[in-house]
Coordinates of C-alpha atoms in Angstrom, one line a residue:
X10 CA -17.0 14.8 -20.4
X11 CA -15.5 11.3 -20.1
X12 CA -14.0 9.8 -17.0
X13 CA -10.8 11.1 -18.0
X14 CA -11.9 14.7 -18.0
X15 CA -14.1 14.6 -15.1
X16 CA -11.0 13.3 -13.2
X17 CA -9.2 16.6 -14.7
X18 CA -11.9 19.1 -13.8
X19 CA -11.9 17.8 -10.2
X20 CA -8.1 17.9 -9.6
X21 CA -7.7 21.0 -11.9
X22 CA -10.3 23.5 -11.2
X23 CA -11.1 22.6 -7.3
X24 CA -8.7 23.0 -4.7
X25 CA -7.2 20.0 -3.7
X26 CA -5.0 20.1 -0.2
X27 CA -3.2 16.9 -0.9
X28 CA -1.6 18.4 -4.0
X29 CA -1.7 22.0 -3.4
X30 CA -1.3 22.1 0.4
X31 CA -2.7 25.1 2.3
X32 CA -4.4 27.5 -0.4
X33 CA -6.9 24.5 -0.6
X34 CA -7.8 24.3 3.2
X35 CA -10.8 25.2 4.0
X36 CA -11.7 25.3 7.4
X37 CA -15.5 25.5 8.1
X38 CA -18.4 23.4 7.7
X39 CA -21.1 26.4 5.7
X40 CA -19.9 25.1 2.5
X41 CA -20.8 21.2 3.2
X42 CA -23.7 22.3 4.6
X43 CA -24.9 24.2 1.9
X44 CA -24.2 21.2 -0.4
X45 CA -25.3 18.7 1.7
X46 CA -28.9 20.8 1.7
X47 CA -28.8 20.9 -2.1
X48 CA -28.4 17.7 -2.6
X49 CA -31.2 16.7 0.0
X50 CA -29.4 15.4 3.0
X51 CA -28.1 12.1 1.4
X52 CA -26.1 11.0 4.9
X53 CA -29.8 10.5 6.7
X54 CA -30.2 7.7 3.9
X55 CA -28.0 5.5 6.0
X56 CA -26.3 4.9 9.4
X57 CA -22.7 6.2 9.9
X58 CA -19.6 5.5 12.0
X59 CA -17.4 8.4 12.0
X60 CA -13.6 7.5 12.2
X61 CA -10.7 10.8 13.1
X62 CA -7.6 10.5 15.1
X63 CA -4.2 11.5 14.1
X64 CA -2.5 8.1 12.9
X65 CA -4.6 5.2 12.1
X66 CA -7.7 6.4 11.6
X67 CA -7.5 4.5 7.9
X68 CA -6.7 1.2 9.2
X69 CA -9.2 1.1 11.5
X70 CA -11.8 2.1 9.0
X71 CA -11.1 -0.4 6.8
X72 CA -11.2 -3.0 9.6
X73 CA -14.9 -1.5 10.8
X74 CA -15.8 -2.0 7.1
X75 CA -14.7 -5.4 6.6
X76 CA -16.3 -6.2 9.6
X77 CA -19.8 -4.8 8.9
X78 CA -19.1 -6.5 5.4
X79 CA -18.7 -9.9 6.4
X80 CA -21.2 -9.4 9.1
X81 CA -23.7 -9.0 5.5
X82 CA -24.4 -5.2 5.7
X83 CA -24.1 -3.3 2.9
X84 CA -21.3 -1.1 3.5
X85 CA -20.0 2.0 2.6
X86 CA -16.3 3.3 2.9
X87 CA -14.6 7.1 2.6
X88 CA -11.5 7.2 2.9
X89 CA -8.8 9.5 1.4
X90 CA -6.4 10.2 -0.1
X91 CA -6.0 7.4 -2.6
X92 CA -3.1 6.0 -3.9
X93 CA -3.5 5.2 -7.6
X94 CA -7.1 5.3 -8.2
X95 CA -9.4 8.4 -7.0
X96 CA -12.2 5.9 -6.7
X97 CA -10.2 4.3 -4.1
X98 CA -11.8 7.1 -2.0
X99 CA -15.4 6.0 -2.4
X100 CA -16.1 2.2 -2.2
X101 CA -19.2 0.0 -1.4
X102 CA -18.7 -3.7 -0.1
X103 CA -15.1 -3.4 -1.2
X104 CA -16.2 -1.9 -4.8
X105 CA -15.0 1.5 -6.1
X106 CA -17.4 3.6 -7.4
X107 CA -18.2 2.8 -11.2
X108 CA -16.1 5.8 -13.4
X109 CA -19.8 6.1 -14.9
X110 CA -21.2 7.5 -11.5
X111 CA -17.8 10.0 -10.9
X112 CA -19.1 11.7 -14.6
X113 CA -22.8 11.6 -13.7
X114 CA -22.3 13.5 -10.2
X115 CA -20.3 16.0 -11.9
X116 CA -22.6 16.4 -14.5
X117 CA -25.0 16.8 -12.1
X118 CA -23.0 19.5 -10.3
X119 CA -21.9 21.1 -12.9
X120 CA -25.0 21.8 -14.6
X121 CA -27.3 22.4 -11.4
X122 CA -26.6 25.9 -11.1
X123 CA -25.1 25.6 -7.6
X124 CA -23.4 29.0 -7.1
X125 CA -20.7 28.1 -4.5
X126 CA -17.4 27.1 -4.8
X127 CA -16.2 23.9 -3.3
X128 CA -12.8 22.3 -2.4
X129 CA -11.9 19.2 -3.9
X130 CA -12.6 17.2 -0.3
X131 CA -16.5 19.1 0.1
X132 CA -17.1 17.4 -3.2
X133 CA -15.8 14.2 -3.4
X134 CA -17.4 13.9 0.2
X135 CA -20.7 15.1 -1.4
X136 CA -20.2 12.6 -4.4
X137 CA -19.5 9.4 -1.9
X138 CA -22.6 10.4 0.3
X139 CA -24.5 10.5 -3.0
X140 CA -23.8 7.0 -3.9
X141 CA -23.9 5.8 -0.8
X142 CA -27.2 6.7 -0.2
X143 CA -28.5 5.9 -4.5
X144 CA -27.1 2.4 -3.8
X145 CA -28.9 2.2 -0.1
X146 CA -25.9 1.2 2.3
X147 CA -26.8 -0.4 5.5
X148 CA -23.8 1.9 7.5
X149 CA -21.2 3.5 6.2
X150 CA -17.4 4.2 7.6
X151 CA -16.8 7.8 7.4
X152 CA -12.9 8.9 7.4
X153 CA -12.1 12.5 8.7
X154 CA -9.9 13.9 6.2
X155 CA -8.3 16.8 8.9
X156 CA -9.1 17.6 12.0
X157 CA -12.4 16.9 13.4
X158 CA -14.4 20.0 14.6
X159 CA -14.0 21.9 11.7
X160 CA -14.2 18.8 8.9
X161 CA -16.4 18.2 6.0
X162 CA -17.3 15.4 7.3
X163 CA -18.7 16.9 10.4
X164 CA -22.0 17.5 9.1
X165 CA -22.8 13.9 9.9
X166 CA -24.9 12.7 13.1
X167 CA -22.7 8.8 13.2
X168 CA -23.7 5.9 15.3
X169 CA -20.5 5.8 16.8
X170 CA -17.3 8.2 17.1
X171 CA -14.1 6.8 17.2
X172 CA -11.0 8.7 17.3
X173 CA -7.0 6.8 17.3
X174 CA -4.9 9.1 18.9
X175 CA -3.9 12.4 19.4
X176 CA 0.1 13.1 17.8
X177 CA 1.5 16.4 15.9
X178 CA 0.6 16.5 12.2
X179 CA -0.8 19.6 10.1
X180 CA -0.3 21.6 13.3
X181 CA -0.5 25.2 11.0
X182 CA -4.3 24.2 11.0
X183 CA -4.9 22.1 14.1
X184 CA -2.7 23.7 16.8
X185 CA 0.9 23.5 18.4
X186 CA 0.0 21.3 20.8
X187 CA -0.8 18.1 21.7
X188 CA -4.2 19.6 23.6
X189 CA -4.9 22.0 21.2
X190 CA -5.1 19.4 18.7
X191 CA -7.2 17.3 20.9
X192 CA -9.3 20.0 20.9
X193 CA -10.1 19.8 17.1
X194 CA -10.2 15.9 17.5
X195 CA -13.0 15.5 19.9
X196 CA -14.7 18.1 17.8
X197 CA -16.5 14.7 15.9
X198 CA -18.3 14.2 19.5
X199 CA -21.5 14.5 18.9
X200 CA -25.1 15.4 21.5
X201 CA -26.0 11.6 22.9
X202 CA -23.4 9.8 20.3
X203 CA -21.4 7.3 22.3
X204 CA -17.6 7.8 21.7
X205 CA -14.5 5.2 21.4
X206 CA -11.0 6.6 22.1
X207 CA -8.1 4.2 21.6
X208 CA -4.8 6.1 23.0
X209 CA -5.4 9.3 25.5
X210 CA -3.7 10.2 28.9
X211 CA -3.3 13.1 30.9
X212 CA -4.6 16.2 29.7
X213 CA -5.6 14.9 26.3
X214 CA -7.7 12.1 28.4
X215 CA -9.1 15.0 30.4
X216 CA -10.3 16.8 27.4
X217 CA -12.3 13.8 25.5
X218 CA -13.9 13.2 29.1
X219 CA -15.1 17.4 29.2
X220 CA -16.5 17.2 25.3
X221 CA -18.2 13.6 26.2
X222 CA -19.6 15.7 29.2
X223 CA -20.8 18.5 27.4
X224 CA -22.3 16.6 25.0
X225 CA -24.3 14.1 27.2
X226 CA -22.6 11.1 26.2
X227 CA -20.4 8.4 26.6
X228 CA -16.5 8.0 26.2
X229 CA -14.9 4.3 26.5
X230 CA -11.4 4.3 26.4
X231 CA -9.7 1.3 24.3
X232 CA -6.6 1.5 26.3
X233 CA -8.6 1.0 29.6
X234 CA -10.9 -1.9 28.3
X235 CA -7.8 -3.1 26.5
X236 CA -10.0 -6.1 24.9
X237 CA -6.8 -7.1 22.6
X238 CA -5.5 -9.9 25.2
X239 CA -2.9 -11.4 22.5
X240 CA -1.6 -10.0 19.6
X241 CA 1.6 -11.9 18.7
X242 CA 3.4 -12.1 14.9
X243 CA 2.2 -14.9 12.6
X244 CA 4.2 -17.0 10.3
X245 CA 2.0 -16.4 7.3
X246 CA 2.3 -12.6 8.3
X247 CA -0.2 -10.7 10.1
X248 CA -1.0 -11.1 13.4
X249 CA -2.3 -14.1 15.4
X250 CA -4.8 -12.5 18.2
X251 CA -7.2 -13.3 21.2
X252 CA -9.9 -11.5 23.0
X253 CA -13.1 -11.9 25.2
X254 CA -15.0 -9.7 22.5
X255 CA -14.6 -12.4 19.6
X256 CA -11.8 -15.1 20.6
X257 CA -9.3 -15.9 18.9
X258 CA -8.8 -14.3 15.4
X259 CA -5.9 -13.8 12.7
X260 CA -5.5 -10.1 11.6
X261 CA -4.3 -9.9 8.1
X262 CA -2.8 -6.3 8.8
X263 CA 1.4 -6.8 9.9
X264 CA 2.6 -3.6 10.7
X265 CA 3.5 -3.3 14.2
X266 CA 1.0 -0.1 14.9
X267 CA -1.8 -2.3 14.0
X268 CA -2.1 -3.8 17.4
X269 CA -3.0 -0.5 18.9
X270 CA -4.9 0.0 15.9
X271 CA -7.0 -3.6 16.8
X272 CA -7.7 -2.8 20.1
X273 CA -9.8 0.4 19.0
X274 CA -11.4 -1.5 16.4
X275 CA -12.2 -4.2 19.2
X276 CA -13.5 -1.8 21.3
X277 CA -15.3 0.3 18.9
X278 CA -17.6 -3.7 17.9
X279 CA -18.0 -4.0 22.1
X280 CA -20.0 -0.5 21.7
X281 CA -21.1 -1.0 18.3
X282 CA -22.8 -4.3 20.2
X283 CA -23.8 -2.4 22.9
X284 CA -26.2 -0.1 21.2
X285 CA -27.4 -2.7 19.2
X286 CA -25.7 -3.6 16.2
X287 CA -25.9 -7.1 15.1
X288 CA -21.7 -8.0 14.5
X289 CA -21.3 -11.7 15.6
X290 CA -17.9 -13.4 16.5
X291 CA -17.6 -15.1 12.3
X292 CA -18.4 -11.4 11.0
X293 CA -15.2 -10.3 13.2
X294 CA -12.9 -13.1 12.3
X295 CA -13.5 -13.0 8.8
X296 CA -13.4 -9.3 8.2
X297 CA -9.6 -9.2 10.4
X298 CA -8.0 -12.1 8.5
X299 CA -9.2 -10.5 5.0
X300 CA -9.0 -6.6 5.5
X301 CA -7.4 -5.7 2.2
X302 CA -9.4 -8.0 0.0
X303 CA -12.4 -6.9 1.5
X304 CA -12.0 -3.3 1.1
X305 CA -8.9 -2.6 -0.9
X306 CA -6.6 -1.4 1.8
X307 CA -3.3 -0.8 0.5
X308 CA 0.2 1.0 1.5
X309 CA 0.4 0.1 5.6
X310 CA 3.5 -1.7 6.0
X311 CA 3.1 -3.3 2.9
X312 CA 5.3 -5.7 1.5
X313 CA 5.7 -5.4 -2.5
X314 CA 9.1 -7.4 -3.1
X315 CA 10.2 -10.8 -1.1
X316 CA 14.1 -10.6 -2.3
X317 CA 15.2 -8.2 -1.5
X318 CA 12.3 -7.3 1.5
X319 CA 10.9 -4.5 0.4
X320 CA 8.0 -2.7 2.1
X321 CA 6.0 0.8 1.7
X322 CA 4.3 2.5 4.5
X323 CA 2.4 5.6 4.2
X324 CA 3.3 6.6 7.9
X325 CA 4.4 10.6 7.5
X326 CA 4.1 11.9 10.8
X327 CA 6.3 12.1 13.7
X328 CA 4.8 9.0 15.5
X329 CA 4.1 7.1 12.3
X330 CA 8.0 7.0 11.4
X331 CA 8.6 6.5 14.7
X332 CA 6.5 3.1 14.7
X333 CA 8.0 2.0 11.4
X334 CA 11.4 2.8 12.1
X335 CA 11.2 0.3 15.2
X336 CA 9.6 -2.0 12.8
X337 CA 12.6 -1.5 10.4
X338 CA 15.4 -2.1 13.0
X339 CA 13.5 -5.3 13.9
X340 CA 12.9 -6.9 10.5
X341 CA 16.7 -6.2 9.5
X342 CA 17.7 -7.9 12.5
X343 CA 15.9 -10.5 11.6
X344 CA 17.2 -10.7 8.0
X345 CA 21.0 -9.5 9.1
X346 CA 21.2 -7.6 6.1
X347 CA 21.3 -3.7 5.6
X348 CA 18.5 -0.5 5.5
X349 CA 17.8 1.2 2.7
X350 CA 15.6 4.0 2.5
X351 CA 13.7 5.4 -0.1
X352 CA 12.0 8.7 1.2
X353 CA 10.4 12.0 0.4
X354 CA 8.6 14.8 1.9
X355 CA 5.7 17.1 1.3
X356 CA 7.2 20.6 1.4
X357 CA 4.6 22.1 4.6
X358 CA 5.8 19.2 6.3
X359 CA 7.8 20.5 9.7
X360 CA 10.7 17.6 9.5
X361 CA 13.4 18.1 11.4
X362 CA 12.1 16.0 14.2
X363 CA 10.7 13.4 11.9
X364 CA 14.4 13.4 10.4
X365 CA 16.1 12.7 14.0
X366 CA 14.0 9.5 13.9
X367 CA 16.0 8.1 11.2
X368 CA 18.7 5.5 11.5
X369 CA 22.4 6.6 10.5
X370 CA 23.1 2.5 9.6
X371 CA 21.2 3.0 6.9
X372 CA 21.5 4.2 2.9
X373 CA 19.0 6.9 1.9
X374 CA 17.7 7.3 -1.7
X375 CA 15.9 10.8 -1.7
X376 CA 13.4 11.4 -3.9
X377 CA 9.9 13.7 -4.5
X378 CA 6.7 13.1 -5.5
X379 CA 4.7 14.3 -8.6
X380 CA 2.6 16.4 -6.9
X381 CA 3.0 20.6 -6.8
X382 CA 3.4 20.0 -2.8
X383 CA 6.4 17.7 -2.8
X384 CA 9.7 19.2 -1.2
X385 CA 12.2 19.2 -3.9
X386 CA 14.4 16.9 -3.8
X387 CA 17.6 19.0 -3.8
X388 CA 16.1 20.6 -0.7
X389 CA 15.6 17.7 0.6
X390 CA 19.2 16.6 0.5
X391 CA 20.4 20.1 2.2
X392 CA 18.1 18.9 4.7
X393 CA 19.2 15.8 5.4
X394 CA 23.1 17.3 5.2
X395 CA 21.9 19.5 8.4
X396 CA 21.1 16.5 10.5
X397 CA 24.3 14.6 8.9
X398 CA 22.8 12.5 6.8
X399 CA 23.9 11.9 3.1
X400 CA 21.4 10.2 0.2
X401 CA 21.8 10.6 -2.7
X402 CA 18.8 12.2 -5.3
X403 CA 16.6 10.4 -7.6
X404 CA 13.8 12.3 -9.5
X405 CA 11.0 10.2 -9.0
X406 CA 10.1 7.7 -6.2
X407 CA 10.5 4.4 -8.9
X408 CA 14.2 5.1 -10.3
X409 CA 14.7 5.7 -6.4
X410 CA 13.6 2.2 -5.4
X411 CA 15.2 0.7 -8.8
X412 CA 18.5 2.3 -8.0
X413 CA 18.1 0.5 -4.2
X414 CA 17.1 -3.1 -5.9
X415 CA 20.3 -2.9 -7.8
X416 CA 22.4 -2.0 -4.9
X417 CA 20.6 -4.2 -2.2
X418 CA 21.9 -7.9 -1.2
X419 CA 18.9 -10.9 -0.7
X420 CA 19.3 -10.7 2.8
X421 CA 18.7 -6.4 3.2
X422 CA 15.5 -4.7 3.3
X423 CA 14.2 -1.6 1.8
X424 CA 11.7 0.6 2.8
X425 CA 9.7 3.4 1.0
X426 CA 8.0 5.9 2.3
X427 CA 8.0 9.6 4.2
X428 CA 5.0 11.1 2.1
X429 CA 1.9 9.2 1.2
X430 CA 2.5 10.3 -2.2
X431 CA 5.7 9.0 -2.4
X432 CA 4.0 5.2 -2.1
X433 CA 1.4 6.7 -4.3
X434 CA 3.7 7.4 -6.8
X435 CA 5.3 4.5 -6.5
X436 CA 2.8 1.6 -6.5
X437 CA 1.3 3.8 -9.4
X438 CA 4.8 3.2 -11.3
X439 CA 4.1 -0.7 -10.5
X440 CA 0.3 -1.3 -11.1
X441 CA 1.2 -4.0 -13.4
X442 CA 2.8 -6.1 -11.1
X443 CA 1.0 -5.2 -7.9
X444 CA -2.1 -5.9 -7.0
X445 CA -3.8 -3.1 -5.1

């Protein structure tokens, strides 16, 4: 098979959550471990830092990456999903895995006689530990994909565990609650593996603090240390920051989540220093003002238009919109123009609540995404005319955001998002004239 086909056996004949939703969850960790014991334990190869957490947990592995990067290690990077390329997923020093190496580890698969059956996730995970450990990374920054306890990725013994936050999403799998979830989150903490949480109070505090307990190790809180001392807006975009740990530093990232996001990451390189990785201040204050163009980073508050302001954000959850929302109302008072939103849902996706966060100033453009999983867009609208909103229905996220271009003034902003996969879509339609 070419890369083509190989890229059509793994979303066709492997279950595939992001598309397909629930049929391809599987919780569980018997089938990783099986592969990972076929394959010959590729993750001891190299050091690991494990990244979960409900929101963020992307950004700040990108920001880890970078970091190690510039400090000169050869880095790894998993991260999912992706938003054009599937070897966005599975990048080394910034570089996505060569379409030559996706056939080969098929190949490989295909033809070894292996008698399970994987998900999609299990083997993409299998194929990125593969490379990582052919092309002999230094560390590499593990994304959990859901979860924590129960993850693919939990077959992995890290450095360091970091975990964002703790907020509803994919609560048919994880749990109703905030603590239940928590639960599955601290899952990733691991027999003497010291532990960085960056947002945890209460009974979700309590519970990190028990698993770090039972596990004979170490939990530091980033909200406690708070090492972030400054973290105001910069005029080239971004963020202008100071702290003891490295400072003072620009962060290349702009969305308004990214400072809570920073002071993990600032956290997590005071622990990754205290156990004895070699990160100096440079390494730091390179790898924040260049995130993206180390590593690729893409689709977090991301502007793709100047006039009219147009940004995507792959925020989907509850306290994702939230964050952008309040980013939203900000930058249109800045502008003095008007909202308009292009959105779409996945159709597993509990969203009333998420729909209550939505401004009523603004002009909606609904839309769904080309995947099986998308909530149809007519659905969508009877939705929306529940909570007394009106939009009006486009069939694909592009002639959504053409339809606001031609009906927006210089001075409004539009914003896309609701779905990863709606930005996916999206930025796919526009590869030409952005650069990922």
């Amino acid at each position: 098979m070419n890369y083509e086909e190989t890229l059509e056996w793994l979303f066709r004949q492997l279950p595939m959550f992001s598309r397909t939703g629930a049929a391809a969850y599987k919780p569980g960790l018997q089938t990783s471990l099986d592969l990972d014991n076929y394959f010959r334990h590729p993750h001891r190869k190299f050091k690991s830092i494990h990244v979960g957490g409900t929101n963020g947990k992307g950004s700040t592995s990108h920001m880890i990456a970078a970091i190690l990067q510039s400090q000169g290690y050869r880095t790894g990077l998993y991260t999912s999903p992706h938003l054009v390329d599937f070897r966005e997923r599975i990048r080394i020093d910034g570089r996505m895995i060569e379409k030559d190496a996706v056939v080969e580890f098929v190949r490989k698969f295909r033809e070894s006689g292996y008698q399970g059956h994987p998900s999609f996730f299990e083997l993409t995970m299998m194929m990125a530990f593969d490379w990582f450990a052919e092309q002999r990374v230094d560390y590499a920054v593990i994304e959990v994909g859901m979860g924590g306890r129960l993850d693919s990725t939990n077959i992995i013994t890290p450095e360091l565990a970091v975990i964002t936050n703790i907020s509803k999403d994919h609560t048919q799998f994880l749990g109703k609650t905030l603590t239940d979830i928590a639960r599955e989150k601290a899952g990733i903490i691991k027999t003497g593996v010291p532990c960085v949480i960056g947002e945890a109070e209460g009974e979700i505090k309590d519970i990190f603090e028990e698993k770090a307990s039972e596990e004979g190790t170490t939990v530091l809180f980033a909200d406690t240390l708070c090492p972030l001392q400054q973290c105001n807006h910069a005029i080239e975009g971004g963020f202008d920051c100071s702290s003891p740990i490295c400072g003072s530093f620009h962060c290349q990232l702009g969305g308004d989540y990214q400072k809570k996001n920073i002071n993990t990451v600032l956290t997590a390189l005071y622990e990754m220093r205290r156990i004895g990785i070699d990160i100096d201040d440079e390494a730091i204050r390179k790898g924040m003002d260049d995130v993206c163009g180390l590593t690729g980073l893409a689709g977090r508050w991301m502007k793709v238009s100047d006039s009219p302001l147009t940004i995507c954000d792959t925020g989907h959850n509850e306290a994702g919109i939230r964050f952008t929302m309040s980013q939203l109302d900000k930058t249109v008072n800045d502008t003095g123009g008007k909202k308009h939103i292009v959105i779409g849902f996945v159709a597993d996706k509990a969203i009333d609540d998420i729909i209550g966060l939505l401004p009523k100033d603004a002009t909606y453009y609904l839309t769904q995404a080309s995947i099986p999983r998308a909530l149809p867009v007519a659905d969508l609208q009877a939705k929306f005319h529940e909570h007394g909103i009106e939009g009006s229905i486009f069939q694909n996220p592009k002639e959504a955001v053409d339809a606001a271009w031609n009906n927006a003034s210089e001075s409004d902003v539009i914003y896309i998002g609701g779905s990863t996969f709606i930005v996916a879509d999206y930025l796919a339609s526009e590869t030409q004239q952005i650069k990922l």
